[in-house]
Short mmCIF file of C-alpha atoms in Angstrom, two decimals:
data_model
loop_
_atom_site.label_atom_id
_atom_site.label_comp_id
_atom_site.label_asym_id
_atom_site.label_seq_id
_atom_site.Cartn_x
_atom_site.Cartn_y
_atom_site.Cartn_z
CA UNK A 248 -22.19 18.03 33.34
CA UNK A 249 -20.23 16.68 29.96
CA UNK A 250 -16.85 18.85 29.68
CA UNK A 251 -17.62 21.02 26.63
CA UNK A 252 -13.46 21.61 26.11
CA UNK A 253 -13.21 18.33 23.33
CA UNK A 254 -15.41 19.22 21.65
CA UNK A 255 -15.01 22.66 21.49
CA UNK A 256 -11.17 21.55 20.87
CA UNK A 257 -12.02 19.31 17.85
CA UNK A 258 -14.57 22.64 15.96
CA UNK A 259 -11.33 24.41 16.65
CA UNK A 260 -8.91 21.88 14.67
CA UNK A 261 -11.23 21.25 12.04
CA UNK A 262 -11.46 25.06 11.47
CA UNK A 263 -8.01 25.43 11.49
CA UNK A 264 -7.86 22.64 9.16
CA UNK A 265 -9.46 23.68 6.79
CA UNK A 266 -8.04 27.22 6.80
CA UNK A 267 -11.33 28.81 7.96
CA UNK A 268 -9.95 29.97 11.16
CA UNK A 269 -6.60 31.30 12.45
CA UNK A 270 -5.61 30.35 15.46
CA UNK A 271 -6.03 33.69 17.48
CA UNK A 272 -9.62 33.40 15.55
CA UNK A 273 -10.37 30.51 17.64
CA UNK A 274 -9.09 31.21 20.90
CA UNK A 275 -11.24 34.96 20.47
CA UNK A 276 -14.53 32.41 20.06
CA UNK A 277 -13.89 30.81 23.06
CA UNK A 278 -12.62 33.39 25.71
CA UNK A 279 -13.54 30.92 28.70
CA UNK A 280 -11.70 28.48 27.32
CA UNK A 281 -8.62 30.07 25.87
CA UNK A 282 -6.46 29.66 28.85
CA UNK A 283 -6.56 25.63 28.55
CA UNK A 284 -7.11 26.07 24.66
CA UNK A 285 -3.98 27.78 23.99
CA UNK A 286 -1.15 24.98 24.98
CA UNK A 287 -3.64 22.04 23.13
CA UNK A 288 -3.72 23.73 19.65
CA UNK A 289 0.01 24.43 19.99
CA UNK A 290 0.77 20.53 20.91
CA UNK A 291 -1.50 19.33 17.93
CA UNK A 292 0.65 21.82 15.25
CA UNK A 293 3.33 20.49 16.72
CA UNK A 294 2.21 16.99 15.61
CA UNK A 295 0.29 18.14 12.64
CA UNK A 296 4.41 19.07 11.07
CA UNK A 297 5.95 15.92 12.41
CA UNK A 298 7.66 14.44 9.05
CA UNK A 299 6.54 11.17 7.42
CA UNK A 300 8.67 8.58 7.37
CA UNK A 301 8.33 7.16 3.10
CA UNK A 302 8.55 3.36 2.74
CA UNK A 303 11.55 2.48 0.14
CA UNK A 304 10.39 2.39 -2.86
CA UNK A 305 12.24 -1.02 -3.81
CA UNK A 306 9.92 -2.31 -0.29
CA UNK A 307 6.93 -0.65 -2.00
CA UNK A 308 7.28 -2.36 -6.06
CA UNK A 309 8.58 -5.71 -4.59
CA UNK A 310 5.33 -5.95 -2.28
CA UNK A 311 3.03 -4.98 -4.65
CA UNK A 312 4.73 -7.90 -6.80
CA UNK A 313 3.98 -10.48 -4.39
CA UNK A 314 0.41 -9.41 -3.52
CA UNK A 315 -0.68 -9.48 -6.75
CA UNK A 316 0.73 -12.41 -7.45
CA UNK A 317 -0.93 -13.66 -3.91
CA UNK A 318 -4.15 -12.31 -6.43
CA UNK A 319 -3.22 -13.84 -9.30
CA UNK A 320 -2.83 -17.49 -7.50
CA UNK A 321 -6.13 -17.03 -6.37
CA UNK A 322 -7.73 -16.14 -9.37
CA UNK A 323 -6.58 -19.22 -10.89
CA UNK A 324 -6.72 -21.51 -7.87
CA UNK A 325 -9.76 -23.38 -6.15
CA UNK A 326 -12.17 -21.22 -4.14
CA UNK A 327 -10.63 -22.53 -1.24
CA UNK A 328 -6.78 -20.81 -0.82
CA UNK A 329 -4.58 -21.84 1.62
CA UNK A 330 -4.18 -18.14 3.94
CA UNK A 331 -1.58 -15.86 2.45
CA UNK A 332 1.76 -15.68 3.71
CA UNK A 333 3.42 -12.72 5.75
CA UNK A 334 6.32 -11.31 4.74
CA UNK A 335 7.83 -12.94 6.99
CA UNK A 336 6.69 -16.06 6.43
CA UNK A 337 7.16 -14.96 2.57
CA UNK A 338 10.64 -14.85 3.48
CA UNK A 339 10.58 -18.09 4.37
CA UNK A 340 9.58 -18.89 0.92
CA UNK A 341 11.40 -16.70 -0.57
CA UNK A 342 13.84 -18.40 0.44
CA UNK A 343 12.61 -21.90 -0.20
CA UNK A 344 11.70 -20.35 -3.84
CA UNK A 345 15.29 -18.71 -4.52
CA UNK A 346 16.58 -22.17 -3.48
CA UNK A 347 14.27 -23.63 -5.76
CA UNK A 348 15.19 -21.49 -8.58
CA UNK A 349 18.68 -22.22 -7.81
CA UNK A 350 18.12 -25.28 -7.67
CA UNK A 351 16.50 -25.21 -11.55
CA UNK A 352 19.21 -23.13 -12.88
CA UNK A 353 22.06 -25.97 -11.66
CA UNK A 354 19.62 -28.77 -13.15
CA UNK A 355 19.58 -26.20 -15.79
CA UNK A 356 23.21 -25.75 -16.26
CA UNK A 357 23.82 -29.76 -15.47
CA UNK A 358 21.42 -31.35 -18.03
CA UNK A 359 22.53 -29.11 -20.81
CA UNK A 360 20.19 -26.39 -21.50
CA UNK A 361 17.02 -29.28 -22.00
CA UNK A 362 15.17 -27.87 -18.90
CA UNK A 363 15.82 -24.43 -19.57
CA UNK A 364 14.38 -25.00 -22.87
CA UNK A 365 11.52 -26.17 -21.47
CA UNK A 366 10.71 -23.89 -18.00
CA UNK A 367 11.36 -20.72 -20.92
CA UNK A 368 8.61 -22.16 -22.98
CA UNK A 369 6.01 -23.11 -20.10
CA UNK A 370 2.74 -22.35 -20.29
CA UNK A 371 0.32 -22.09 -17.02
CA UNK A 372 -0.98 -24.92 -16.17
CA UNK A 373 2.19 -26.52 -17.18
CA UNK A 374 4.58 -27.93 -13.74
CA UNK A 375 7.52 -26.02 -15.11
CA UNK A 376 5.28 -22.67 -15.47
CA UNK A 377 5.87 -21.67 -11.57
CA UNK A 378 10.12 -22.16 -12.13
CA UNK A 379 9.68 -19.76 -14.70
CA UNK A 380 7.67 -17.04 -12.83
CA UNK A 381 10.28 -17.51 -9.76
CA UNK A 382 13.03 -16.81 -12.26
CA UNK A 383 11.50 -13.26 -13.57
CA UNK A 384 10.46 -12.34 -10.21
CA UNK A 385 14.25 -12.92 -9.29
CA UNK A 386 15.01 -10.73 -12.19
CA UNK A 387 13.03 -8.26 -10.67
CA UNK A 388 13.62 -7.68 -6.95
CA UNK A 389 17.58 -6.57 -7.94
CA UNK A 390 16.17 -4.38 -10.82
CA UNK A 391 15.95 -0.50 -10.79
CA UNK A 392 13.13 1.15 -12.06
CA UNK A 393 13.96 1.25 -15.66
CA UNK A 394 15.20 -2.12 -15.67
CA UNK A 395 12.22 -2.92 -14.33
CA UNK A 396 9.86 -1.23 -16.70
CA UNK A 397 11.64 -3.59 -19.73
CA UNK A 398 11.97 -6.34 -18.04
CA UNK A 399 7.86 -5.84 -17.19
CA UNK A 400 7.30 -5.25 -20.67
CA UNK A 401 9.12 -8.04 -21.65
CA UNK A 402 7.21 -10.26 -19.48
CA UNK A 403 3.87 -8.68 -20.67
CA UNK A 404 4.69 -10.07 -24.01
CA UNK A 405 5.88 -13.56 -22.98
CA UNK A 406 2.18 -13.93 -21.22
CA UNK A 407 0.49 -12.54 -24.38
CA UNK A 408 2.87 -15.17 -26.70
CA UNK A 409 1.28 -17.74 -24.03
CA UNK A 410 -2.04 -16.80 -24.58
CA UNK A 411 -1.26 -17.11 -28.26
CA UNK A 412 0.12 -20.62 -27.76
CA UNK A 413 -2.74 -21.53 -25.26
CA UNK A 414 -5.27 -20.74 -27.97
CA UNK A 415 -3.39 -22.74 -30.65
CA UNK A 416 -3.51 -25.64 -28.42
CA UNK A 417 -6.68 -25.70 -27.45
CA UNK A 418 -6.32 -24.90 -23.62
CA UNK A 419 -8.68 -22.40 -23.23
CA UNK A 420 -8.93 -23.04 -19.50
CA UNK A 421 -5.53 -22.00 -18.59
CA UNK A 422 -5.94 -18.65 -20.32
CA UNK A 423 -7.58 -16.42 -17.56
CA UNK A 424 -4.20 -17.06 -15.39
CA UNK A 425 -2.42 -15.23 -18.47
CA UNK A 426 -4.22 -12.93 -18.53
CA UNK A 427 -4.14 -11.73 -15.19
CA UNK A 428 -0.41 -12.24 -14.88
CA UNK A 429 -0.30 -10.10 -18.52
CA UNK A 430 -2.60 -7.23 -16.35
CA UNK A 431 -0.20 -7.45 -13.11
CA UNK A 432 2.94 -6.68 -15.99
CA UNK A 433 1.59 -4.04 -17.70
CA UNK A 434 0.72 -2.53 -14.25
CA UNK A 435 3.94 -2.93 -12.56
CA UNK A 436 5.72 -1.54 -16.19
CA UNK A 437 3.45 1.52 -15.15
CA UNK A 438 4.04 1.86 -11.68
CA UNK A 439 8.37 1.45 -12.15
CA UNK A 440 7.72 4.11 -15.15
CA UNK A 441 6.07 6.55 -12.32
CA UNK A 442 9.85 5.90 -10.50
CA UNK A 443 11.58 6.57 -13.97
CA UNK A 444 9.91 9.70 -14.51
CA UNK A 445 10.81 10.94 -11.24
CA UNK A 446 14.42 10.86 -12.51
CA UNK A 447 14.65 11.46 -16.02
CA UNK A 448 11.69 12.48 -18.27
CA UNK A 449 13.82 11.86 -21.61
CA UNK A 450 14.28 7.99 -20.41
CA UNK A 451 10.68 7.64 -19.31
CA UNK A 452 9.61 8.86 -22.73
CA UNK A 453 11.53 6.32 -24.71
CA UNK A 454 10.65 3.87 -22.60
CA UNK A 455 7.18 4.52 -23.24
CA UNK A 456 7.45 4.87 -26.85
CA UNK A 457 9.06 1.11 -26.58
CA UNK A 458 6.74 -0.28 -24.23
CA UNK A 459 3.29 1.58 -26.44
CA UNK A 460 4.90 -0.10 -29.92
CA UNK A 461 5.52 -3.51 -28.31
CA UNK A 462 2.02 -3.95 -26.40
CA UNK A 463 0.08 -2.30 -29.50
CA UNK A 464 1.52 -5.24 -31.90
CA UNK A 465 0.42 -7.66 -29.42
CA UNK A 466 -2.98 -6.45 -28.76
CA UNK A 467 -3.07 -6.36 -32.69
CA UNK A 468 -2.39 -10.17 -32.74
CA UNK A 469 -4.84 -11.10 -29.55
CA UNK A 470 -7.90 -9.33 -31.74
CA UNK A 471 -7.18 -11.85 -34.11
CA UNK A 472 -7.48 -14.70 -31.11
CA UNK A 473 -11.04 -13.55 -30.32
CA UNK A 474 -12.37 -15.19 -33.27
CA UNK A 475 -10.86 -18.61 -33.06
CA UNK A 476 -11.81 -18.72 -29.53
CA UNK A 477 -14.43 -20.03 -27.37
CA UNK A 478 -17.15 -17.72 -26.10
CA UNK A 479 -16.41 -18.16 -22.53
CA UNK A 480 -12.84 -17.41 -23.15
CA UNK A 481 -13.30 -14.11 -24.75
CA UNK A 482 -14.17 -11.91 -21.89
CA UNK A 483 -10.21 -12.94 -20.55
CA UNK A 484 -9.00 -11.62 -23.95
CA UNK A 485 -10.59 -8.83 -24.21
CA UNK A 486 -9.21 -7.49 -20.82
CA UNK A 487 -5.71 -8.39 -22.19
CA UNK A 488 -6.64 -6.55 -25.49
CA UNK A 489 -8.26 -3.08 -23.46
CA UNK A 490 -5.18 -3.31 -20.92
CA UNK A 491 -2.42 -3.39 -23.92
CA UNK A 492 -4.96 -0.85 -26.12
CA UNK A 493 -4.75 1.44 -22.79
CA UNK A 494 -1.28 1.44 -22.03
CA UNK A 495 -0.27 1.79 -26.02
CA UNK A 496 -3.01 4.86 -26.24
CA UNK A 497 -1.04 6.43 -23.30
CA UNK A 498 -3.00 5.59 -20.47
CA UNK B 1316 -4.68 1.60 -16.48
CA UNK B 1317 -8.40 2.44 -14.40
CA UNK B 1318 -10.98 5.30 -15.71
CA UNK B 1319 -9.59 8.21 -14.37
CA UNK B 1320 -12.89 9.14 -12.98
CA UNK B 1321 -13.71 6.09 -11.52
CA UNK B 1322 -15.26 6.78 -8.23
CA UNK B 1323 -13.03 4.75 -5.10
CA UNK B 1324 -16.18 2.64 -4.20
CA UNK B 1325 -16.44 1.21 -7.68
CA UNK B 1326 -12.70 0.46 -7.72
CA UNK B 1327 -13.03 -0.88 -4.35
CA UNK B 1328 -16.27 -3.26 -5.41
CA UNK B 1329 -13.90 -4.36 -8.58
CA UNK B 1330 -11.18 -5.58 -6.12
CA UNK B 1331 -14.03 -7.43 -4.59
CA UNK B 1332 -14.69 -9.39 -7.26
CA UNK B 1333 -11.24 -10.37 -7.54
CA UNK B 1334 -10.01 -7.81 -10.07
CA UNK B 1335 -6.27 -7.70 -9.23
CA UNK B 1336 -5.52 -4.05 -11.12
CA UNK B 1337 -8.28 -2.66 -8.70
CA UNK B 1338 -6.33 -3.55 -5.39
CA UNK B 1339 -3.01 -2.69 -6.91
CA UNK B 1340 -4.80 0.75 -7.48
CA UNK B 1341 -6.30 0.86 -3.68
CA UNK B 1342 -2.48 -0.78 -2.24
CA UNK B 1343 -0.86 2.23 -4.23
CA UNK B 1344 -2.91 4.77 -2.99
CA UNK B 1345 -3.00 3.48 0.91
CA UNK B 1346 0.44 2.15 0.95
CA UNK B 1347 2.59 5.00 2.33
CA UNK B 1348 -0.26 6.22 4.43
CA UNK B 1349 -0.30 3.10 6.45
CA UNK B 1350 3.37 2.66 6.20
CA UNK B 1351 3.24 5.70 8.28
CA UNK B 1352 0.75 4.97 10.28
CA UNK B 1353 2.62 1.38 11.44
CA UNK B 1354 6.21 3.52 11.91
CA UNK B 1355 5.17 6.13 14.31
CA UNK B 1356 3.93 3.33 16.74
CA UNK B 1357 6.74 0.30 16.14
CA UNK B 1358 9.60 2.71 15.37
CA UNK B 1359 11.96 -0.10 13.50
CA UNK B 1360 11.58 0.15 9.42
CA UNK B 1361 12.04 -3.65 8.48
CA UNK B 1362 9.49 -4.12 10.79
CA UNK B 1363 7.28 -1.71 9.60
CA UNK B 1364 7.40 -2.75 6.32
CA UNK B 1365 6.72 -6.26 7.07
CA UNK B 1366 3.42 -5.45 8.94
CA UNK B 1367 2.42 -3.26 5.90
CA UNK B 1368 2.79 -5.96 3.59
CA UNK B 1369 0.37 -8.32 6.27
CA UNK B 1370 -2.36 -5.52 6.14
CA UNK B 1371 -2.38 -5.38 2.27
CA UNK B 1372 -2.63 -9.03 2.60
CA UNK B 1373 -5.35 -9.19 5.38
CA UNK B 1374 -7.12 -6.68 3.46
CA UNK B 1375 -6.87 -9.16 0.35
CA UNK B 1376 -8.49 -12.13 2.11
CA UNK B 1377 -10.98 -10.33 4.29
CA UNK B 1378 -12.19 -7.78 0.97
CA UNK B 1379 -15.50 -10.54 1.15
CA UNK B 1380 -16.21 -9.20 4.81
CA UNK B 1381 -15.79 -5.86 3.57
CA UNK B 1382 -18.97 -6.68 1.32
CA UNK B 1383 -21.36 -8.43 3.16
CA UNK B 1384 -20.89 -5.70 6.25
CA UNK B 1385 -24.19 -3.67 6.42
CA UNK B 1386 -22.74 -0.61 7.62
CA UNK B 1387 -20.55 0.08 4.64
CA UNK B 1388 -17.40 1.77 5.91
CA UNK B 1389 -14.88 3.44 3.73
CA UNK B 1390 -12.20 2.03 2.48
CA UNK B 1391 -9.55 3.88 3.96
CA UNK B 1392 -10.85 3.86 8.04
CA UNK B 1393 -11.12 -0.08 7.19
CA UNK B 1394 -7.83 -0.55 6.30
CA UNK B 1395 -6.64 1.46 9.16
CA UNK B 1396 -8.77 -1.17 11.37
CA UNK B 1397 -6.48 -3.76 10.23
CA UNK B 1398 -3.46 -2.11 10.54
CA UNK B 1399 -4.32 -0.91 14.02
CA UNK B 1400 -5.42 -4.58 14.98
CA UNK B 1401 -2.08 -5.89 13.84
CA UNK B 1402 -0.12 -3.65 15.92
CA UNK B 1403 -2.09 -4.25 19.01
CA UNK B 1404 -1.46 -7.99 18.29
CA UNK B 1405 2.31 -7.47 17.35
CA UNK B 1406 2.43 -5.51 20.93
CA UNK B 1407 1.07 -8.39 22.54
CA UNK B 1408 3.46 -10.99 20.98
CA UNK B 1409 6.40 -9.25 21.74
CA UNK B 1410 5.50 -7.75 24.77
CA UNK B 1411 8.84 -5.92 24.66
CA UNK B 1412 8.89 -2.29 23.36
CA UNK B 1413 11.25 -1.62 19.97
CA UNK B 1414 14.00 1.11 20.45
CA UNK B 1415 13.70 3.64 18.49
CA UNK B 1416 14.99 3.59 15.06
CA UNK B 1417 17.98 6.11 14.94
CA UNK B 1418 16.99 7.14 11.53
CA UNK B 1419 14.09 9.04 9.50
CA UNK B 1420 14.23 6.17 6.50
CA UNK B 1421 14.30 8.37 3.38
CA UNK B 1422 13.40 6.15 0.11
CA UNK B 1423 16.78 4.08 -1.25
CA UNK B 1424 16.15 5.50 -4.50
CA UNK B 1425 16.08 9.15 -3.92
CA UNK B 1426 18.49 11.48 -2.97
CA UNK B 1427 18.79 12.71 1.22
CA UNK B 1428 16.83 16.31 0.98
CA UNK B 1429 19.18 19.18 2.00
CA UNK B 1430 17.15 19.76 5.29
CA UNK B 1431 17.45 15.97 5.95
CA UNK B 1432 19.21 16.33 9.04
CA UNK B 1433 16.47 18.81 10.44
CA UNK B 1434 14.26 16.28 9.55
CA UNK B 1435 15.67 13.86 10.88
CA UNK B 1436 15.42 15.73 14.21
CA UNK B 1437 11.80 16.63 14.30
CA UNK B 1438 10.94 13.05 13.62
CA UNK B 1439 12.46 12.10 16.81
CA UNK B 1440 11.57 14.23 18.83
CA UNK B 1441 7.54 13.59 17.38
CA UNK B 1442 8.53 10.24 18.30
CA UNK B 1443 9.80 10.54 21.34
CA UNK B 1444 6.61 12.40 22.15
CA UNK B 1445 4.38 9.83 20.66
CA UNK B 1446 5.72 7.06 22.29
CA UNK B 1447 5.33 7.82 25.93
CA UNK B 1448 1.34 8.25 25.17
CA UNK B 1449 -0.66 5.04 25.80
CA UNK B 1450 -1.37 3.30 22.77
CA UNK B 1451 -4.91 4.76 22.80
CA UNK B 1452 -3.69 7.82 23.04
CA UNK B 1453 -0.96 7.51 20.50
CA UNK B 1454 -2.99 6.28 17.73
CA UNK B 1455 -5.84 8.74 17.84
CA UNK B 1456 -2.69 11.26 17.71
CA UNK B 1457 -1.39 9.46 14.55
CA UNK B 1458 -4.82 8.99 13.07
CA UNK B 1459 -5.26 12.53 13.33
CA UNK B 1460 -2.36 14.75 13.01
CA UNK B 1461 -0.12 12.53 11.32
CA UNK B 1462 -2.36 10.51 8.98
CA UNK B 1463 -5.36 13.50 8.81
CA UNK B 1464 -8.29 10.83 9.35
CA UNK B 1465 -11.78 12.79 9.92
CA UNK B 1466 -13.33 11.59 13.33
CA UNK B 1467 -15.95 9.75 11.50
CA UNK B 1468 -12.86 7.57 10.09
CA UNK B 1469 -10.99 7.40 13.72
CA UNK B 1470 -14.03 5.98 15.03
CA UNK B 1471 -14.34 3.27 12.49
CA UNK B 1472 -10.90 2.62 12.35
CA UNK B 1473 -10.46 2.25 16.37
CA UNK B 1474 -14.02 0.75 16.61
CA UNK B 1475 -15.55 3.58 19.50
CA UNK B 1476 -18.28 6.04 19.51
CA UNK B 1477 -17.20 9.28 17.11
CA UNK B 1478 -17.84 11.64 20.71
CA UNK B 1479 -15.21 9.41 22.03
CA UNK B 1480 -12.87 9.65 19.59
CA UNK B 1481 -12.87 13.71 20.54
CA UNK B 1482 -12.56 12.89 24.10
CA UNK B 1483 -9.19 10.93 23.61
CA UNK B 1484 -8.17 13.46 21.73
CA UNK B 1485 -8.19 16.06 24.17
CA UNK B 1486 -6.88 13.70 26.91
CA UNK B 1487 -3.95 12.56 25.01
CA UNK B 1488 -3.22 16.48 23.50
CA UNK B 1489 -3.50 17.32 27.41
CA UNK B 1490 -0.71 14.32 28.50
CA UNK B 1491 0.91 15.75 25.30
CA UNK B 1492 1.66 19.39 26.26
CA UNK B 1493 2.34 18.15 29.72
CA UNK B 1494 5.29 16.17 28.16
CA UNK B 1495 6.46 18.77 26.03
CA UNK B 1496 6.88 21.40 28.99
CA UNK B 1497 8.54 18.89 31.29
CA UNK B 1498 10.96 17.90 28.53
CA UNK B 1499 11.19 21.48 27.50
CA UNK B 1500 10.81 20.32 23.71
CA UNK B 1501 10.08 23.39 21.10
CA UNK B 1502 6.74 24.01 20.33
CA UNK B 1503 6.20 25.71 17.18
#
C-alpha cells in the first residue's frame, strides 16, 4: 500500500501556503499522522525563512549588457551563429576585447586622433563599428547607475544619429542592427534608472526629464526618415520611433 | 518599455522571434530567482554568477526548442531545467565539492541591512543544512521552499512524475529534521 504521509504532507504545505490553514489546523486534520507530521512542517518553515542571497547588481546590468548584445549580434548576423560564449569564456574575450580596445586607443593616441575620428563616426556595417561598441561598453562596466543612465542615453542617440546617417547614405540594410542596439540603450537607460530611483527620487526625476527631452527630439527627426525610406526598412524605424515615443511618454 | 498587460506567454513568443527587449524583460524577471537557485547548491558567488549568465545564454540559443516542444511548459520551470542541468554538469566537471562561501553576498550597491549579521547566520546554517542532502534532495528543497515552485513546475523543471516530486519531498524533509536534531540547529 502507497504511503499516504507525502502527499498528505504536500495538501498540508500548500494550505499553509496559501494562508488557508494554520499549522495546528493541519496537524488537527490529520490526527494519525500528526506525530510524524509535526517535525516535517517545522523543517520546511525552517527552509521556507532561509534568506536569499541577491546577485550584485553591477553582475546583474553588466550581464544583461552582454546578452543582449549576444541578441543583437544575432539579429544582425547569418542564421547560423557561432554558440555563445560563457562568462567565462566571455572573460576570455573580454579580455581579448579590452586589449583590443586598448590596443585602438594607443593607435588612437599614436596616429593623431585620425582613427578616433573615424571608430567615433562608424556606422554598423562599417569594420571600425565593433571598436566603437567595445569602447562604450568599457564606459559602462565601471559606471554607477546614474552614470549609466546618461551614458545609455547618450548612446541611444548616437545609434539614432546612425540611423539618420544610414538613411542619408543609402544603406538601408545596416539599419535593423541600429535599431536593435538603439532598443537594448533605451532599455538598459531604464533598467540603471530602476537602480537610481532606489537611491534618490530627485536624481531619477531629472534624469528622466533629460533622457524624455533628448529621445522625444530624436523620435521627432526618425518620423521624418520614414518617408525617404524604403518600405522594407520602415518596420525597423518604427520600433525605434514607438521605443523613444514610449520612454519620452513615461513608459 | 512592454504593454504593461502583456500576458508572459506573449512576451515569451516575442523573445522567440528574436525580439531582444522581450528576453531582457523575461532575464529581469528570472534573474535573481535563479541566481538563488544556483547559490544554495554551489555556495561560491563568482561562481554563481557565472553559471547564471550560461543559463540566460542557454536559454537564448535553445528559445527555438522551447517552440517547437508540444507539451508547452512554462517559462519559468524551463529555465529552472537549464539551470538545474548546468549544475549537475558543473558537479560532474569538478567533481570536487566548493566550500562554503563565508558570506551572505548583499548587492555592492546597497547598504548592509541592520540585521545583516543575523542574516548572515541563518543563511549558513540553511546551507549547511542544504548541503548534506543529496542533490535530489537538495534541489526539490530549493525548488520549493527557497524558490516557491508549484509541484507541477518541480516536475518539469527536474524532469519526474509530479507524485514523485511529493515523494522526494517528504524523504528529503525527513533526512532534513533528522539533521537538524542531531546538529541541534534551532527550528523556528
Amino acid at each position: 500500500m502507497t504511503d499516504p504521509l507525502p502527499e498528505i504532507l504536500a495538501q498540508c504545505l500548500d494550505a499553509l501556503e496559501k494562508g488557508e490553514l494554520t499549522l495546528a489546523d493541519c496537524l488537527a486534520q490529520h490526527p494519525a499522522h500528526q506525530a510524524e507530521l509535526a517535525p516535517l512542517l517545522a523543517a520546511a518553515l525552517r527552509l521556507e525563512t532561509a534568506p536569499r542571497p541577491r546577485p550584485a547588481a553591477a553582475f546583474r546590468r553588466n550581464a544583461r549588457i552582454r546578452l543582449l548584445n549576444q541578441m543583437a549580434a544575432q539579429v544582425k548576423s547569418a542564421p547560423t551563429q557561432p554558440p555563445a560564449p560563457t562568462r567565462t569564456q566571455t572573460l576570455t574575450l573580454g579580455l581579448t576585447r579590452l586589449l583590443a580596445a586598448l590596443a585602438v586607443i594607443c593607435v588612437v593616441l599614436f596616429a593623431g586622433g585620425a582613427i578616433s575620428y573615424t571608430a567615433a563616426n562608424a556606422l554598423p556595417g562599417d569594420a571600425l563599428y565593433s571598436a566603437k561598441l567595445i569602447l562604450e561598453d568599457l564606459k559602462l562596466a565601471s559606471a554607477s547607475d546614474a552614470e549609466d543612465a546618461i551614458l545609455q542615453t547618450q548612446f541611444a542617440s548616437n545609434r539614432l544619429t546612425e540611423i539618420q546617417l544610414l538613411t542619408v547614405q543609402g544603406r538601408y540594410a545596416d539599419i535593423p542592427a541600429a535599431v536593435v542596439r538603439f532598443e537594448i540603450n533605451v532599455e538598459g537607460a531604464t533598467l540603471a534608472l530602476t537602480g537610481v530611483a532606489r537611491n534618490d527620487s530627485n536624481a531619477t526625476y531629472t534624469l528622466i526629464i533629460q533622457m524624455q527631452r533628448s529621445l522625444s527630439a530624436q523620435a521627432e527627426v526618425l518620423s521624418n526618415l520614414l518617408i525617404v525610406v524604403p518600405e522594407q526598412t520602415r518596420p525597423a524605424i518604427e520600433r525605434a520611433i514607438l521605443a523613444a515615443h514610449i520612454f519620452s511618454l513615461g513608459g | 518599455m512592454l504593454p504593461a498587460d502583456l500576458p508572459e506567454s506573449e512576451i515569451v513568443a516575442r523573445a522567440v522571434q528574436g525580439e531582444v527587449e522581450a528576453f531582457g524583460w523575461l532575464y529581469d524577471k528570472y534573474v535573481e530567482a535563479i541566481y538563488v537557485f544556483i547559490y544554495y547548491q554551489v555556495s561560491d558567488q563568482a561562481q554563481a554568477e557565472d553559471l547564471t549568465e550560461v543559463v540566460f545564454l542557454k536559454a537564448f540559443e535553445k528559445l527555438p526548442e522551447f517552440r517547437t516542444q508540444k507539451v508547452m511548459e512554462n517559462f519559468r520551470a524551463w529555465v529552472y531545467r537549464i539551470a538545474r542541468n548546468l549544475v549537475i554538469d558543473t558537479y560532474r566537471t569538478q567533481k570536487t565539492t566548493v566550500a562554503l562561501d563565508p558570506d551572505l553576498p548583499l548587492t555592492s550597491e546597497e547598504p548592509p541591512p541592520e540585521n545583516a549579521l543575523q542574516l548572515q547566520q541563518d543563511y549558513q546554517q540553511a546551507r549547511a543544512l542544504i548541503d548534506q542532502l543529496e542533490p535530489q534532495f537538495r534541489q526539490v528543497m530549493i525548488l520549493r521552499f527557497i524558490n516557491h515552485l508549484s509541484y507541477q513546475e518541480i516536475a518539469q523543471a527536474m524532469d519526474i512524475k509530479e507524485n514523485y516530486v511529493r515523494v522526494l519531498q517528504h524523504r528529503a524533509l525527513k533526512k532534513l529534521r533528522a539533521q537538524m536534531e542531531t546538529e541541534t540547529l534551532p527550528v523556528k
